[in-house]
Coordinates of C-alpha atoms and ligand atoms in Angstrom, one line a residue:
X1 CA 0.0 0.0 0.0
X2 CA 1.3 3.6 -0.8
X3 CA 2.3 5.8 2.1
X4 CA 1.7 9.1 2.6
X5 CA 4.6 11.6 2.7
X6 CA 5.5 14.4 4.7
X7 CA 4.9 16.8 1.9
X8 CA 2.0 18.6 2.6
X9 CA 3.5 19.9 6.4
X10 CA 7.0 20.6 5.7
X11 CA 6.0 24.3 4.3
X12 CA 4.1 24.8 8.1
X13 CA 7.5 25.5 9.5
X14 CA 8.0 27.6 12.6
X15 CA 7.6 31.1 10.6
X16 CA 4.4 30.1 8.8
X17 CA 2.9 28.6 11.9
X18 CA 3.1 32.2 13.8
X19 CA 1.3 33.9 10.6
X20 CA -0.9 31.2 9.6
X21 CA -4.4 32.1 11.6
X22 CA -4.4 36.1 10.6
X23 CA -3.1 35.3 7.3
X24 CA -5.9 32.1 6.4
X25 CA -8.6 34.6 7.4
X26 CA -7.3 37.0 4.4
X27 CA -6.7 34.0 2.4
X28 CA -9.6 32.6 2.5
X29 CA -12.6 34.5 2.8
X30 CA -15.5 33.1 5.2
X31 CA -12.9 31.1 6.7
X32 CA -14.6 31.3 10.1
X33 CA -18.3 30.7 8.9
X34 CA -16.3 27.3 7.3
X35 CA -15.2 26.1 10.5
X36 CA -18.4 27.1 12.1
X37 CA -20.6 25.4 9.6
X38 CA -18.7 22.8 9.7
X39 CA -19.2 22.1 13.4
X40 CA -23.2 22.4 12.7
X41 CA -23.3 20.2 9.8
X42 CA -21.5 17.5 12.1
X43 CA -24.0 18.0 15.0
X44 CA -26.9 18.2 12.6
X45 CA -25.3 14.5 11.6
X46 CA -24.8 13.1 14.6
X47 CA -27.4 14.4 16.6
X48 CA -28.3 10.9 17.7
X49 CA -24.8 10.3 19.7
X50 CA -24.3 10.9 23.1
X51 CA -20.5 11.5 22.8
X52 CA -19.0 10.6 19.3
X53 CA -15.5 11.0 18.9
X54 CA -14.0 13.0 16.1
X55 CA -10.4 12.5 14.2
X56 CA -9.8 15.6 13.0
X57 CA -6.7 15.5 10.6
X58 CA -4.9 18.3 9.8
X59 CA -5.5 20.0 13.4
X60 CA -2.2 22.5 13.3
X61 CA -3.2 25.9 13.8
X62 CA -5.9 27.3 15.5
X63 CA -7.9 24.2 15.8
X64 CA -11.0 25.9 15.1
X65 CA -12.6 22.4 14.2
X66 CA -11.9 21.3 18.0
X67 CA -12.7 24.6 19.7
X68 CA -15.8 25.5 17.9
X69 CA -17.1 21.7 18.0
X70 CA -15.8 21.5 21.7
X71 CA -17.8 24.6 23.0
X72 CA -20.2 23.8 21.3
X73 CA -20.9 19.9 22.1
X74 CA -19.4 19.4 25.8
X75 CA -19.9 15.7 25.2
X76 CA -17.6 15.3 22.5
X77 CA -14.3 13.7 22.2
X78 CA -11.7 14.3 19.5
X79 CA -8.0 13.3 18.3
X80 CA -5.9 15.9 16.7
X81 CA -3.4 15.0 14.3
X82 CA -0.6 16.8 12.5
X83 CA 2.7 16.1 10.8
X84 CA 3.6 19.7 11.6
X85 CA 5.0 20.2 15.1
X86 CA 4.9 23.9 15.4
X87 CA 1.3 24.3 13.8
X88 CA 0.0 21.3 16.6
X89 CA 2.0 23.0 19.3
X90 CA -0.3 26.1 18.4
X91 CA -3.1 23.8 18.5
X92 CA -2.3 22.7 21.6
X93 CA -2.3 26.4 23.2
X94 CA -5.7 27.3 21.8
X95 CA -7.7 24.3 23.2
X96 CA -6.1 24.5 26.2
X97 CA -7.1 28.1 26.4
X98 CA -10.8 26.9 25.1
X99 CA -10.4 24.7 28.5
X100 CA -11.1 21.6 26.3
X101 CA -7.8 20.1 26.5
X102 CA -8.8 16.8 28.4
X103 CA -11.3 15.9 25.8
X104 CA -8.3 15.4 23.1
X105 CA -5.6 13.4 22.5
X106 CA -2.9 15.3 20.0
X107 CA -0.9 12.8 17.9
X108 CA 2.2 14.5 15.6
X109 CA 2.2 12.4 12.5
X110 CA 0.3 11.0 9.9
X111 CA -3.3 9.3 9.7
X112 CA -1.6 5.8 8.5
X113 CA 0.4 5.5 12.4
X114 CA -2.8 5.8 14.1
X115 CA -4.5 2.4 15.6
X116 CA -7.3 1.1 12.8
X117 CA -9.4 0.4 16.0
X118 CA -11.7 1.5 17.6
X119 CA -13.2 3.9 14.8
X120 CA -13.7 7.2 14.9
X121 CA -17.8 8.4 14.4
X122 CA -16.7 11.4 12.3
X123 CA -13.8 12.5 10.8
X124 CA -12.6 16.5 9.3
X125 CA -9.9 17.4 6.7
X126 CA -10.0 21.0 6.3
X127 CA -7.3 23.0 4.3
X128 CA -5.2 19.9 3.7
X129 CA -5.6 18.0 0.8
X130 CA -4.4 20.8 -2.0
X131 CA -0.7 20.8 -0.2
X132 CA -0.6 17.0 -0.4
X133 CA 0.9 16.1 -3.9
X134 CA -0.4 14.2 -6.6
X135 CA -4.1 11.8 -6.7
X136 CA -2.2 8.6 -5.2
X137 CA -1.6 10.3 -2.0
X138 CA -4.6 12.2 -1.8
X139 CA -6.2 8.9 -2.2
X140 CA -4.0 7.3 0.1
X141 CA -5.0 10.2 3.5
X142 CA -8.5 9.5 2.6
X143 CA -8.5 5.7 2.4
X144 CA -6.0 6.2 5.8
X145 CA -9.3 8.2 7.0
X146 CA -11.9 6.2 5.7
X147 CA -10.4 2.7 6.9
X148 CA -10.8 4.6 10.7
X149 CA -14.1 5.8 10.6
X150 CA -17.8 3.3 11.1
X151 CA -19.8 2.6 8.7
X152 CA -22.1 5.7 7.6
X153 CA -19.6 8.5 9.3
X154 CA -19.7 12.0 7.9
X155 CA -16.3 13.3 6.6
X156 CA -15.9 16.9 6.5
X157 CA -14.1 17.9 3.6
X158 CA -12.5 21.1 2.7
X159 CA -9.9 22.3 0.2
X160 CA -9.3 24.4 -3.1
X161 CA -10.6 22.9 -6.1
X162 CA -9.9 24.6 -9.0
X163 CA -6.3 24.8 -10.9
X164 CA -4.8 27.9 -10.2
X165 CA -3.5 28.7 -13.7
X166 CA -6.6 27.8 -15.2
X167 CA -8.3 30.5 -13.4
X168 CA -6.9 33.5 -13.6
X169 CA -9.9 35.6 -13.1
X170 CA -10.4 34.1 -9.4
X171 CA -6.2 34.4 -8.8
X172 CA -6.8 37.9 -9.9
X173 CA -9.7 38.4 -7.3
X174 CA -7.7 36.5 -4.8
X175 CA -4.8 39.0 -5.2
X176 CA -7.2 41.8 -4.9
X177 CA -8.7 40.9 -1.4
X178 CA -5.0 40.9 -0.1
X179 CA -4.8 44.4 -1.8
X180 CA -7.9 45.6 0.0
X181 CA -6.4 44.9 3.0
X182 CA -3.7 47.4 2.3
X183 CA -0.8 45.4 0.9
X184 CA 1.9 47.2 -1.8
X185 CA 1.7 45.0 -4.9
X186 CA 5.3 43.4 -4.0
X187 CA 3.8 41.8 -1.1
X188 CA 0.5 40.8 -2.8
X189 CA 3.0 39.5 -5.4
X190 CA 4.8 37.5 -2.4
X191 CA 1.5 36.4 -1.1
X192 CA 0.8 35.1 -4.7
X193 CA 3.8 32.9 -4.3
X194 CA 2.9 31.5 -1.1
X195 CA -0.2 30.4 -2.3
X196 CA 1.1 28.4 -5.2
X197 CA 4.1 27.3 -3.9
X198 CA 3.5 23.3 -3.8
X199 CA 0.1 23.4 -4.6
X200 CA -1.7 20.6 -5.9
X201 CA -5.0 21.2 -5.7
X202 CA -8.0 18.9 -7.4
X203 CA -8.5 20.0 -10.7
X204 CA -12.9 20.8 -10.1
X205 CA -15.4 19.7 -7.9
X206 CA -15.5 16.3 -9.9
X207 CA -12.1 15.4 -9.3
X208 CA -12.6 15.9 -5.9
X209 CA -15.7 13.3 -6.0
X210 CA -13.8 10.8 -7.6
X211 CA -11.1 11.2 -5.3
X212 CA -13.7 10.5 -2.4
X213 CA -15.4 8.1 -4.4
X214 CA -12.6 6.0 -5.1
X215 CA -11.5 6.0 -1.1
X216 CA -14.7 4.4 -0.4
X217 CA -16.8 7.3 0.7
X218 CA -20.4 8.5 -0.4
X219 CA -23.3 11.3 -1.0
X220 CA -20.9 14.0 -1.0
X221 CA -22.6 17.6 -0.3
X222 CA -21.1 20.8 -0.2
X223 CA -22.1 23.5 1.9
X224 CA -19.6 26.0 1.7
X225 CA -17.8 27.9 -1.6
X226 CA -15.7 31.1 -1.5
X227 CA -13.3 31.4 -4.8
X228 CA -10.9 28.2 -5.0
X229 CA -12.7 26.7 -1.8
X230 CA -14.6 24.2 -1.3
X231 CA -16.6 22.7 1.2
X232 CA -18.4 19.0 1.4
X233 CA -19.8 16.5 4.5
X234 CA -19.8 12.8 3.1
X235 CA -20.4 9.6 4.3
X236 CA -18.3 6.7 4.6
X237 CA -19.7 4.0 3.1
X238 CA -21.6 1.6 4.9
Ligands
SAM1 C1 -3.6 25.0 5.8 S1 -3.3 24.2 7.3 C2 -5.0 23.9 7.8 C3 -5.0 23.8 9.3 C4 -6.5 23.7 9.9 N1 -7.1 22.5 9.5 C5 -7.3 24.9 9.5 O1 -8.4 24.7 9.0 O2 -6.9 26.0 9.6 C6 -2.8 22.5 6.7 C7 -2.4 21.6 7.8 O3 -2.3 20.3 7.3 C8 -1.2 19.7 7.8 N2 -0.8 18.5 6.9 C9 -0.1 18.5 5.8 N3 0.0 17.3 5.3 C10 -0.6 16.5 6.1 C11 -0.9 15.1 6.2 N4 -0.4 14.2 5.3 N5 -1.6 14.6 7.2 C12 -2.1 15.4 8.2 N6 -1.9 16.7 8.2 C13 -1.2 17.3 7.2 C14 -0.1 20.8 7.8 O4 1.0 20.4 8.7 C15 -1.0 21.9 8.3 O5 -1.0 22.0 9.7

């Protein structure tokens, strides 16, 4: 079986880990009402569990898929996972400070070195699967996910989904919202190359299905869009 790399983390070093949760709020417009509909689209799935426990992949940063959930759900359990060590550190800090902290378990790594058992009732991959490279490993962290959750399980899925160069219109409106906020050109021209720097994103929203489909997940819905990104709860096949 084909393992995942470390790819997709080694840009989170130390430097973009201190800029990353002012910066992904430029970045991505809405990236709050993601995170929070997010957190309702998982309670308005499990809304029948007493105290399902999440794997959220990808956790580095501000966790806002632990904290919002977590305040939110006081029942809930979750484990945090990250290749990164200074994005989960940061993590770390922010449930702790949501006083949520003894209802995770923070693992640094990759999906593949967690336990197959017991399953996980829900699983989240926000803003990960455009820095992993290429469709075999994409398909490899969402077989690694889907093998962990039960039967039926709602994934929420969120990424870009578009090729950059193929839409320049949308690069050029991305480059404006950085301008809006008061950047010289040079740095929106620097911000440009951050962005696309080891990109890979899924090539439109059917690439993405395929992807998904092919790891052994179904009904895939989205509920969020804002330029390249994309937002979907599916189902792991029962
Ligand atoms: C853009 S950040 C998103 C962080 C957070 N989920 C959010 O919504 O703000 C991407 C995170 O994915 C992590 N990552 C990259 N490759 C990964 C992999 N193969 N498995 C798990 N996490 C990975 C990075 O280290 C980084 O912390």
């Amino acid at each position: 079986m084909a393992k995942t790399s470390n790819a997709g983390a080694e840009k989170f070093d130390s430097s973009r880990a201190a800029e990353y949760e002012q910066q992904s709020k430029i970045a991505l417009a809405g990236y709050d009402a993601c995170h929070e509909l997010s957190a309702c689209m998982l309670s308005a799935s499990l809304a029948d569990q007493n105290s399902p426990h999440v794997l959220v992949v990808g956790a580095g940063g501000p966790a806002h898929e632990i904290t919002k959930l977590g305040l939110f759900q006081p029942t809930w359990r979750f484990t945090a996972i990250d290749p990164s060590e200074p994005m989960l550190s940061i993590a770390k800090s922010n449930i702790d400070a949501a006083g949520i902290l003894d209802r995770v378990t923070l693992h640094p790594g990759l999906v593949e070195d967690l336990k197959r058992a017991p399953l996980y009732d829900a699983a989240t991959l926000i803003g990960v699967l455009h820095h992993i490279p290429g469709s075999d490993e994409k398909n490899q962290i969402l077989s690694d996910i889907a093998a962990r959750l039960v039967p039926g399980a709602p994934l929420i899925l969120a990424c870009n989904h578009y090729l950059y160069a193929e839409s320049p219109l949308l690069l050029k409106a991305w480059s404006q919202r950085w301008a809006m906020q008061g950047l010289h050109p040079d740095e929106v021209r620097s911000k440009l190359g951050t962005i696309l720097k080891g990109a890979d994103p899924p090539e439109s929203e059917q690439a993405v299905f395929d992807l998904l489909h092919s790891a052994g997940f179904e009904r895939p819905q989205r509920f969020f869009s804002s330029l390249f990104w994309g937002a979907w709860i599916v189902f792991r096949a029962r």
